[in-house]
Structure formats: C-alpha cells, structure tokens
C-alpha cells in the first residue's frame, strides 16, 4: 500500500492498482479531471498530475477531446475466470485470448526429455556463442520443413533465427535501410507490429482488404512510392481471406519493377482445416523480392521466443553483416532442442494432432456462437474466428473485456477510419463444447 508521498502519486497508484486488478478495463474512459478532483476533494492539478504520470508510464492514453482512457495495449495479469473453464492451478489464458496455441496439448514431457538430453550431452564447446545467425541444425531443419510443407526452396544460409516477429521486422528494416521509406500494410491488420515499423522510421500506408486480400490495384493507384509491402497472404490477419493468385502476381510484378520488397508474414498457415492452400509468395519468388517471416509461436508455443526469416540470396550478406553486431538472441539449448524436435518427426506429428483438435475446438465455438445468434464469418483455417456484429464493435469489445473476455474489435485493428464491425476471438484453449457454451453465454451477457 502506498500511503506516503505526494497526493497525486497516491491517486496514480490507486488507479494503477485498479487497472492491474481488472477493475478498470482496457479502453475504459476515466472521469474528467474536474469531476474526479471534486469527487476526491483535491485540486484539479493533483488529478492532472496523476493522469500525466500514468500516461507517461503507458497505463492511460489521452484521446484529445474524447478524454483520458485506460490504454488498449496493456498486458495484464489474467483475471480470475470460472474454474470450470480451465482446470488446474496454473495461470490460465483469458477466454477467447488471441495469439495463443492450445496450451494444454503441447507434449511438455517429451519436450522436457529432449531438452534434458541436449543439456546432458553438452560439451564445453556448446558454451560458446554459436552461430550469430542461429544454430545451423535448426536452420537446416526449417529448410526441410519449408520444402515439404510450403514448397519453398532455400538454403540454410538464407534462414535467420530471431526472437519473434517484432525482432524479425526490425532486422529486415535495418538490414535494408528502410528509414524514411513507405510501407503498404493491410487495413485492417495486426496492430502490434505497427509501432515496431514506425519506430524504424517507416511511413505506414494503410491499404484496404477485400475478399481477395490486400487490394493491390488500389495500392498501385493511390500509393505509388512505397518500398515495402507487408502481407499475410495465406490467411489475412484478421479477416481470414487468402490473397488471390492474380493479386499475388501483381504484387510480385510491382516489387520486381520497383525494386521493392514484399514481407510475407506466414504466421499461422500450418493450420488449415479444409481445401488446399495457395502456394506462398516465397515459393513463386523467382525475382528474389520476398522476405518470408515464420514463427514457432503458434505451431509450438510462444514462450519459446523463436521465429525465423528466409531472405533472398542477394540479401544474405547485408543481413549477416547486421546480425554479426547483434547476434541471435535465442538461447542455444532451445534452438538445438527445436532442431531435434523437427528432425525427429515430432513437429509434424504435433501439427497433425493440432489440426484435428483445432478443427474440433473451432466447431465447438462456432456451434455455441450460432446457438446464441452470432453471425460467424466462414474461414478455411487459422486459430481465430471473426463474428459480424452490428453496432460499435470497439465499445462492445471493451465491454466484453471489462467482463474478463479477451475478444477484440475489428475496428481496433484498422488504421484509416471505420469499416464493417466485428469481433475477433480465439478458440484454441476451449477444451469442450460445454466450455464454449459457457464462454459464449458470458459474451452474450457482456454485450447486452
Ligand atoms: C499476424 C501475426 N503475425 C505474426 C505473429 C507472430 O508473432 P511472434 O513470432 O512474435 O509470436 C502473430 C502473433 O500473434 C500474428 O498475429
């Protein structure tokens, strides 16, 4: 308890605690400083100072005339949920939480055995720095995996191991001296990567997405001077559509004729439940303009902090040069174990098992949503679902989050203005039809 210090500090501390405990949910508007000052019997300046401190620390954000709000971008301790939803005493994900694979289904005992084996058989040479681009055995395993599963032909020298998508993005933009250049990004699109791109001095150009993915014709007509295009061709994030073949060709053509770079974020293409996927852009990349970004966060687990890039051959030197200064940050025993896991066939088996489970979990959620009258958007793959709703999706999503349900609003994933409202949610950690029904009933209650 913080009872000492200036009054504004105490107020800031109380607000921060309320946010941490989930009593003030993300996106909640705070009372104006005048009203709050009256309520607390302090001066308005005191409240302003408290708000100012929390804005500086990222807990709150100011939205001009609209007022001061609890930040939408906080990662907080999960709030307590009904114990029937997730068994066990471990901290559990919030219902519908995006970006997480099924935490209950990863073969942890096998992983622990394999990691133990690696650690037991370490020699003193394994204590040295290792390859700054990532462990060769892991890069080789990724090359083989990509050849078989994604028809991508590359050499291990083209593969760079990173600690996640954000690190991959920074590496690309630094290696290619992106500062001051423009980038086409999908709108709506994955919001967490935007500040990473902006921090590298890149101007983001939002490009609308329709049922064929990023509207490349629109981009060509409206933003002619971009040097990068960031796309999720397999399964657009968040709308779930695939980039059509004509648009893939147009994009490759544009990159080739303008000396531009395509960044292909293939974040979840391992999970497709019906139909055959279109080949990745990288597999069509004869002109060598595509940088392919993959991650193990979904196919394995996010705590592994391991992702990778496949860069065109002519860029290997520039990437290597940069990586020599910073070195691969992923601990070597983890990389080695992951290489073993792929090479010994466990990765394939795990993915095969997960496709069956995810198709089932997705069906449970879909059925529960349909039973409650929600309009579920048909998608062929991925580990999240979109439902169309009417009304202000940002307000409705904030309402749901205040009730401990981690859904997100499509309009919070947009850059330029508003569009069709909808909610994005994940089904990966729904372990029964019953759980799906309970969570959807809770969502219905929170929205009405
Ligand atoms: C669109 C998209 N790209 C990439 C990633 C991968 O991020 P990371 O490798 O940092 O976990 C995610 C994760 O949620 C994502 O949603």
Coordinates of C-alpha atoms and ligand atoms in Angstrom, one line a residue:
X1 CA 0.0 0.0 0.0
X2 CA 1.3 3.4 -0.9
X3 CA 0.1 5.9 1.7
X4 CA 3.0 8.2 1.6
X5 CA 4.4 10.7 -0.9
X6 CA 2.6 13.4 -2.7
X7 CA -1.2 13.1 -3.1
X8 CA -1.0 12.8 -6.9
X9 CA 1.3 9.8 -6.5
X10 CA -1.2 8.1 -4.2
X11 CA -4.0 8.7 -6.7
X12 CA -1.9 7.4 -9.6
X13 CA -1.0 4.3 -7.5
X14 CA -4.7 3.6 -6.7
X15 CA -5.7 3.9 -10.4
X16 CA -2.8 1.7 -11.5
X17 CA -3.9 -1.0 -9.0
X18 CA -7.4 -0.8 -10.2
X19 CA -6.2 -1.3 -13.8
X20 CA -3.9 -4.2 -12.8
X21 CA -6.8 -5.9 -10.9
X22 CA -9.0 -5.6 -13.9
X23 CA -11.5 -3.2 -12.2
X24 CA -10.7 -0.6 -14.8
X25 CA -10.7 -2.5 -18.1
X26 CA -8.7 -1.6 -21.2
X27 CA -10.4 1.2 -23.1
X28 CA -12.4 2.5 -20.1
X29 CA -12.9 6.2 -20.1
X30 CA -11.8 8.0 -16.9
X31 CA -13.8 10.8 -15.4
X32 CA -12.6 14.3 -16.4
X33 CA -10.0 15.7 -14.1
X34 CA -12.5 18.4 -12.9
X35 CA -15.1 15.8 -11.9
X36 CA -12.6 13.4 -10.4
X37 CA -11.0 16.2 -8.4
X38 CA -14.4 17.2 -6.9
X39 CA -15.1 13.6 -6.0
X40 CA -11.8 13.2 -4.2
X41 CA -11.7 16.6 -2.7
X42 CA -8.4 17.6 -4.2
X43 CA -7.3 20.2 -6.7
X44 CA -7.7 19.6 -10.4
X45 CA -3.9 19.9 -10.9
X46 CA -3.4 17.0 -8.5
X47 CA -5.6 14.8 -10.7
X48 CA -3.9 16.1 -13.8
X49 CA -0.5 15.2 -12.4
X50 CA -1.7 11.7 -11.5
X51 CA -3.2 11.2 -15.0
X52 CA 0.0 12.6 -16.6
X53 CA 2.2 10.2 -14.7
X54 CA 0.1 7.2 -15.8
X55 CA 0.0 8.4 -19.4
X56 CA 3.8 8.6 -19.3
X57 CA 4.0 5.1 -18.0
X58 CA 1.6 3.8 -20.7
X59 CA -1.3 2.8 -18.4
X60 CA -3.5 5.6 -19.7
X61 CA -3.9 7.3 -23.1
X62 CA -5.3 10.7 -23.9
X63 CA -7.6 10.9 -26.9
X64 CA -7.9 14.7 -27.3
X65 CA -11.4 16.0 -26.7
X66 CA -12.7 12.5 -26.0
X67 CA -10.8 12.3 -22.7
X68 CA -8.4 10.0 -20.9
X69 CA -8.8 6.2 -21.3
X70 CA -7.2 3.1 -19.9
X71 CA -4.7 2.0 -22.6
X72 CA -5.9 -0.7 -25.0
X73 CA -2.4 -2.1 -25.2
X74 CA -1.8 -3.5 -21.7
X75 CA -0.7 -7.0 -21.0
X76 CA -2.2 -7.6 -17.6
X77 CA -2.3 -10.4 -15.2
X78 CA -5.2 -12.7 -16.3
X79 CA -8.3 -12.0 -14.3
X80 CA -9.8 -14.9 -12.4
X81 CA -12.3 -16.9 -14.5
X82 CA -14.7 -19.7 -13.7
X83 CA -12.6 -22.7 -12.5
X84 CA -14.6 -24.9 -14.8
X85 CA -13.2 -23.2 -17.9
X86 CA -9.6 -24.1 -17.3
X87 CA -8.7 -26.9 -14.9
X88 CA -5.5 -26.8 -12.8
X89 CA -4.0 -24.0 -10.7
X90 CA -1.7 -22.6 -13.3
X91 CA -2.2 -19.0 -14.5
X92 CA -4.6 -19.5 -17.4
X93 CA -5.3 -17.6 -20.6
X94 CA -8.4 -15.4 -20.6
X95 CA -11.4 -16.8 -22.6
X96 CA -11.0 -16.1 -26.3
X97 CA -7.5 -14.8 -25.9
X98 CA -5.8 -14.3 -29.3
X99 CA -2.3 -15.4 -30.4
X100 CA -2.1 -18.5 -28.1
X101 CA -1.9 -22.1 -29.3
X102 CA -3.7 -24.8 -27.2
X103 CA -1.5 -24.7 -24.1
X104 CA -3.0 -28.0 -22.7
X105 CA -2.0 -30.0 -25.8
X106 CA 1.7 -29.4 -26.2
X107 CA 3.8 -32.6 -25.4
X108 CA 5.6 -31.0 -22.5
X109 CA 7.0 -34.2 -21.1
X110 CA 8.6 -35.1 -24.4
X111 CA 10.0 -31.6 -24.8
X112 CA 11.4 -31.8 -21.3
X113 CA 13.1 -35.1 -22.1
X114 CA 14.6 -33.8 -25.3
X115 CA 15.8 -30.6 -23.7
X116 CA 17.3 -32.7 -20.9
X117 CA 19.1 -34.8 -23.4
X118 CA 20.6 -31.8 -25.1
X119 CA 21.7 -30.3 -21.7
X120 CA 23.2 -33.6 -20.5
X121 CA 25.2 -34.2 -23.7
X122 CA 26.5 -30.6 -23.9
X123 CA 30.3 -30.3 -24.4
X124 CA 32.3 -27.3 -23.4
X125 CA 32.1 -26.0 -27.0
X126 CA 28.4 -25.7 -26.6
X127 CA 29.0 -23.0 -24.0
X128 CA 30.4 -20.7 -26.7
X129 CA 28.4 -18.1 -28.6
X130 CA 27.3 -20.3 -31.5
X131 CA 26.3 -19.1 -35.0
X132 CA 25.1 -15.5 -34.8
X133 CA 22.5 -16.2 -37.5
X134 CA 21.1 -19.1 -35.5
X135 CA 22.0 -22.8 -35.0
X136 CA 22.8 -24.4 -38.3
X137 CA 21.0 -27.6 -37.3
X138 CA 17.8 -25.7 -36.7
X139 CA 18.1 -23.7 -39.9
X140 CA 18.6 -26.9 -41.8
X141 CA 15.5 -28.4 -40.2
X142 CA 13.5 -25.3 -41.2
X143 CA 14.7 -25.6 -44.8
X144 CA 13.5 -29.1 -45.0
X145 CA 10.2 -28.3 -43.3
X146 CA 9.6 -25.4 -45.7
X147 CA 10.4 -27.6 -48.7
X148 CA 7.9 -30.3 -47.8
X149 CA 5.1 -28.2 -46.3
X150 CA 5.3 -24.9 -48.2
X151 CA 7.1 -25.7 -51.5
X152 CA 9.8 -23.1 -50.6
X153 CA 13.2 -23.9 -51.9
X154 CA 16.0 -22.2 -49.9
X155 CA 19.4 -22.7 -48.4
X156 CA 20.1 -22.7 -44.7
X157 CA 22.3 -19.6 -45.2
X158 CA 19.1 -17.8 -46.2
X159 CA 17.5 -18.6 -42.8
X160 CA 17.9 -16.2 -39.8
X161 CA 16.6 -17.2 -36.4
X162 CA 15.1 -14.3 -34.4
X163 CA 13.2 -14.0 -31.1
X164 CA 9.9 -13.2 -32.6
X165 CA 8.0 -11.3 -35.3
X166 CA 8.9 -7.9 -33.9
X167 CA 12.6 -8.8 -33.9
X168 CA 12.3 -10.1 -37.4
X169 CA 10.7 -6.9 -38.6
X170 CA 13.4 -4.7 -37.0
X171 CA 16.1 -6.8 -38.5
X172 CA 14.5 -6.5 -42.0
X173 CA 14.1 -2.8 -41.9
X174 CA 17.6 -2.2 -40.5
X175 CA 19.3 -4.5 -42.9
X176 CA 17.5 -2.8 -45.8
X177 CA 18.0 0.8 -44.6
X178 CA 14.3 1.3 -44.6
X179 CA 14.3 4.6 -42.7
X180 CA 12.3 7.3 -44.4
X181 CA 10.6 4.8 -46.8
X182 CA 7.0 3.9 -47.1
X183 CA 5.2 0.5 -46.5
X184 CA 1.9 -0.8 -47.7
X185 CA 0.2 -2.5 -44.8
X186 CA -3.2 -4.3 -44.7
X187 CA -6.1 -2.4 -43.2
X188 CA -7.4 -4.0 -41.0
X189 CA -4.2 -5.7 -39.9
X190 CA -2.2 -7.0 -36.9
X191 CA -1.9 -3.8 -34.8
X192 CA 1.0 -4.8 -32.6
X193 CA 3.6 -4.7 -35.4
X194 CA 2.8 -1.1 -36.4
X195 CA 4.7 0.7 -33.6
X196 CA 7.7 -1.6 -34.4
X197 CA 7.6 -0.5 -38.0
X198 CA 7.1 3.2 -37.2
X199 CA 10.0 3.1 -34.7
X200 CA 12.2 2.2 -37.6
X201 CA 11.3 5.4 -39.3
X202 CA 8.9 3.9 -41.9
X203 CA 5.7 5.5 -43.0
X204 CA 2.7 3.1 -42.9
X205 CA 0.3 3.3 -45.9
X206 CA -2.9 1.5 -45.0
X207 CA -4.3 -0.5 -47.9
X208 CA -7.9 -1.8 -47.8
X209 CA -8.5 -5.5 -47.7
X210 CA -11.4 -7.1 -49.5
X211 CA -12.4 -10.8 -50.1
X212 CA -9.2 -11.3 -52.2
X213 CA -6.9 -9.9 -49.6
X214 CA -4.9 -6.7 -49.8
X215 CA -6.3 -4.6 -52.7
X216 CA -3.1 -4.3 -54.7
X217 CA -4.8 -2.3 -57.6
X218 CA -5.9 0.3 -55.0
X219 CA -2.4 0.5 -53.6
X220 CA -0.9 0.9 -57.1
X221 CA -3.3 3.7 -57.9
X222 CA -3.1 5.5 -54.6
X223 CA 0.4 5.0 -53.1
X224 CA 3.0 4.7 -55.8
X225 CA 6.2 5.3 -53.8
X226 CA 6.3 2.5 -51.2
X227 CA 9.4 0.4 -50.9
X228 CA 7.8 -2.4 -48.8
X229 CA 4.6 -4.3 -48.8
X230 CA 3.7 -6.3 -45.7
X231 CA 1.1 -9.0 -46.3
X232 CA -0.5 -12.1 -44.7
X233 CA -1.3 -13.9 -48.0
X234 CA -2.2 -17.4 -46.6
X235 CA -4.8 -16.2 -44.2
X236 CA -5.2 -12.4 -43.8
X237 CA -4.9 -11.3 -40.2
X238 CA -7.7 -10.8 -39.0
X239 CA -10.2 -11.3 -41.8
X240 CA -9.0 -14.8 -42.8
X241 CA -9.2 -14.4 -46.6
X242 CA -6.4 -15.6 -48.9
X243 CA -4.6 -13.2 -51.2
X244 CA -5.9 -14.2 -54.7
X245 CA -3.5 -15.6 -57.3
X246 CA -3.9 -12.5 -59.6
X247 CA -3.0 -10.2 -56.7
X248 CA 0.0 -12.3 -55.8
X249 CA 1.2 -11.9 -59.4
X250 CA 0.5 -8.2 -59.3
X251 CA 2.4 -7.8 -56.1
X252 CA 5.4 -9.7 -57.3
X253 CA 5.4 -7.7 -60.5
X254 CA 5.3 -4.4 -58.6
X255 CA 8.2 -5.5 -56.4
X256 CA 10.3 -6.6 -59.4
X257 CA 9.7 -3.4 -61.4
X258 CA 10.1 -1.0 -58.5
X259 CA 13.0 -2.6 -56.6
X260 CA 10.6 -3.0 -53.7
X261 CA 10.4 -5.7 -51.0
X262 CA 7.5 -7.9 -50.0
X263 CA 7.4 -9.1 -46.4
X264 CA 5.3 -12.3 -46.3
X265 CA 4.0 -12.9 -42.7
X266 CA 3.1 -16.5 -42.7
X267 CA 2.1 -16.6 -39.1
X268 CA -0.4 -19.5 -39.0
X269 CA -0.6 -21.3 -42.3
X270 CA 0.2 -24.6 -40.6
X271 CA -3.5 -24.6 -39.6
X272 CA -5.8 -25.2 -42.4
X273 CA -8.7 -27.5 -42.0
X274 CA -10.1 -27.8 -45.5
X275 CA -9.1 -27.2 -49.1
X276 CA -5.6 -26.8 -50.4
X277 CA -3.7 -23.6 -49.6
X278 CA -2.3 -21.4 -52.3
X279 CA 1.4 -21.5 -52.6
X280 CA 3.2 -18.9 -50.5
X281 CA 4.6 -15.9 -52.4
X282 CA 8.0 -17.0 -51.4
X283 CA 7.6 -20.2 -53.5
X284 CA 6.9 -18.0 -56.5
X285 CA 9.7 -15.7 -55.9
X286 CA 11.9 -16.1 -58.9
X287 CA 12.7 -12.4 -58.9
X288 CA 14.0 -12.7 -55.3
X289 CA 11.9 -9.9 -53.8
X290 CA 10.1 -11.8 -51.0
X291 CA 11.3 -11.9 -47.4
X292 CA 9.4 -14.7 -45.7
X293 CA 8.7 -14.4 -41.9
X294 CA 7.6 -17.5 -40.0
X295 CA 7.2 -18.2 -36.3
X296 CA 7.1 -21.1 -33.8
X297 CA 4.7 -19.2 -31.5
X298 CA 1.6 -20.9 -32.8
X299 CA 2.9 -24.2 -34.1
X300 CA 5.0 -24.8 -30.9
X301 CA 4.4 -22.2 -28.1
X302 CA 5.1 -18.5 -27.6
X303 CA 7.4 -18.9 -24.6
X304 CA 9.9 -20.4 -27.0
X305 CA 10.5 -16.9 -28.4
X306 CA 11.7 -18.4 -31.7
X307 CA 10.8 -17.1 -35.2
X308 CA 12.7 -17.1 -38.5
X309 CA 13.2 -15.3 -41.7
X310 CA 14.0 -16.6 -45.1
X311 CA 15.7 -13.8 -47.1
X312 CA 16.5 -13.6 -50.8
X313 CA 20.0 -14.8 -51.7
X314 CA 21.3 -11.4 -52.7
X315 CA 20.4 -10.0 -49.3
X316 CA 22.1 -12.7 -47.2
X317 CA 25.3 -10.6 -46.9
X318 CA 23.5 -7.5 -45.6
X319 CA 21.6 -9.5 -43.0
X320 CA 24.7 -11.3 -41.9
X321 CA 26.6 -8.1 -41.5
X322 CA 23.9 -6.7 -39.2
X323 CA 23.4 -9.9 -37.3
X324 CA 27.1 -10.0 -36.6
X325 CA 26.7 -6.9 -34.5
X326 CA 23.7 -8.1 -32.5
X327 CA 23.9 -11.9 -32.6
X328 CA 20.9 -14.3 -32.4
X329 CA 19.3 -13.7 -29.0
X330 CA 17.5 -17.1 -28.7
X331 CA 19.3 -19.4 -26.2
X332 CA 21.2 -22.2 -27.9
X333 CA 19.8 -25.2 -26.0
X334 CA 16.3 -24.2 -27.0
X335 CA 17.3 -23.9 -30.7
X336 CA 19.1 -27.2 -30.6
X337 CA 16.1 -29.0 -29.0
X338 CA 13.8 -27.4 -31.5
X339 CA 16.0 -28.6 -34.3
X340 CA 15.9 -32.2 -32.8
X341 CA 12.1 -31.9 -32.4
X342 CA 11.6 -31.1 -36.1
X343 CA 14.2 -33.6 -37.4
X344 CA 12.9 -36.5 -35.3
X345 CA 9.4 -36.0 -36.7
X346 CA 7.7 -34.7 -33.6
X347 CA 6.9 -31.4 -35.1
X348 CA 4.9 -33.0 -38.0
X349 CA 3.1 -35.3 -35.6
X350 CA 2.3 -32.4 -33.3
X351 CA 0.9 -30.3 -36.2
X352 CA -1.2 -33.2 -37.4
X353 CA -2.6 -33.7 -34.0
X354 CA -3.3 -30.0 -33.5
X355 CA -5.2 -29.7 -36.8
X356 CA -7.6 -32.3 -35.6
X357 CA -8.0 -30.6 -32.2
X358 CA -8.3 -27.1 -33.6
X359 CA -10.9 -28.2 -36.2
X360 CA -12.9 -29.6 -33.3
X361 CA -12.4 -26.7 -30.9
X362 CA -13.4 -24.3 -33.7
X363 CA -16.6 -26.3 -34.3
X364 CA -17.4 -26.1 -30.6
X365 CA -17.1 -22.3 -30.6
X366 CA -18.9 -21.9 -33.9
X367 CA -21.8 -24.0 -32.7
X368 CA -22.0 -22.1 -29.4
X369 CA -21.9 -18.8 -31.3
X370 CA -24.6 -19.9 -33.8
X371 CA -26.8 -21.1 -31.0
X372 CA -26.6 -17.6 -29.4
X373 CA -27.5 -15.9 -32.7
X374 CA -24.0 -14.7 -33.7
X375 CA -23.0 -14.4 -37.4
X376 CA -19.8 -16.3 -37.8
X377 CA -17.6 -15.5 -40.8
X378 CA -16.6 -18.6 -42.8
X379 CA -12.9 -19.2 -42.8
X380 CA -10.8 -22.0 -44.0
X381 CA -8.0 -22.0 -41.4
X382 CA -6.2 -20.2 -38.7
X383 CA -6.6 -20.2 -35.0
X384 CA -9.1 -17.3 -34.6
X385 CA -12.6 -16.6 -35.6
X386 CA -14.4 -13.5 -36.7
X387 CA -18.1 -12.7 -36.0
X388 CA -20.0 -9.9 -37.6
X389 CA -21.9 -7.7 -35.2
X390 CA -23.9 -4.6 -35.5
X391 CA -23.2 -1.5 -33.6
X392 CA -19.9 -0.1 -32.2
X393 CA -17.6 -3.0 -32.1
X394 CA -14.9 -1.1 -30.2
X395 CA -17.4 -0.2 -27.4
X396 CA -18.8 -3.8 -27.4
X397 CA -15.3 -5.4 -27.3
X398 CA -14.3 -3.1 -24.4
X399 CA -17.5 -4.1 -22.6
X400 CA -16.6 -7.8 -23.1
X401 CA -13.0 -7.2 -21.9
X402 CA -14.3 -5.5 -18.8
X403 CA -16.1 -8.8 -18.1
X404 CA -12.8 -10.7 -18.5
X405 CA -13.4 -11.9 -22.1
X406 CA -10.4 -11.2 -24.3
X407 CA -12.2 -10.5 -27.6
X408 CA -11.0 -7.7 -29.9
X409 CA -12.9 -5.3 -32.2
X410 CA -12.0 -5.4 -35.9
X411 CA -12.2 -1.6 -35.9
X412 CA -9.4 -1.5 -33.3
X413 CA -7.3 -3.3 -36.0
X414 CA -8.0 -0.6 -38.6
X415 CA -5.9 2.4 -39.3
X416 CA -7.9 4.5 -41.7
X417 CA -11.4 5.1 -40.4
X418 CA -14.1 2.7 -39.6
X419 CA -15.4 -0.3 -41.5
X420 CA -17.7 -3.3 -41.1
X421 CA -17.8 -4.0 -37.3
X422 CA -16.9 -7.4 -36.0
X423 CA -15.3 -9.3 -33.1
X424 CA -12.1 -11.4 -33.3
X425 CA -11.7 -14.3 -30.9
X426 CA -9.6 -17.4 -30.5
X427 CA -10.9 -20.9 -29.9
X428 CA -7.6 -22.7 -29.2
X429 CA -8.0 -23.0 -25.5
X430 CA -11.6 -24.1 -25.5
X431 CA -11.5 -27.7 -24.2
X432 CA -15.1 -28.8 -24.5
X433 CA -18.5 -27.9 -26.0
X434 CA -19.6 -27.1 -22.5
X435 CA -16.9 -24.6 -22.0
X436 CA -17.6 -23.0 -25.4
X437 CA -21.3 -22.7 -24.4
X438 CA -20.4 -21.1 -21.1
X439 CA -18.0 -18.6 -22.6
X440 CA -20.3 -17.6 -25.4
X441 CA -23.2 -17.2 -22.9
X442 CA -20.9 -14.9 -20.9
X443 CA -20.1 -13.0 -24.0
X444 CA -23.8 -12.5 -24.8
X445 CA -24.4 -11.2 -21.3
X446 CA -21.5 -8.8 -21.5
X447 CA -22.7 -7.4 -24.9
X448 CA -26.3 -6.8 -23.9
Ligands
LIG1 C1 -0.4 -11.5 -37.7 C2 0.7 -12.1 -36.9 N1 2.0 -12.2 -37.3 C3 3.0 -12.7 -36.6 C4 2.8 -13.1 -35.3 C5 3.9 -13.8 -34.6 O1 4.5 -13.1 -33.6 P1 5.6 -13.8 -32.7 O2 6.5 -14.6 -33.5 O3 6.3 -12.6 -32.1 O4 4.9 -14.5 -31.6 C6 1.5 -13.1 -34.8 C7 1.3 -13.5 -33.4 O5 0.2 -13.3 -32.8 C8 0.4 -12.5 -35.6 O6 -0.8 -12.5 -35.1

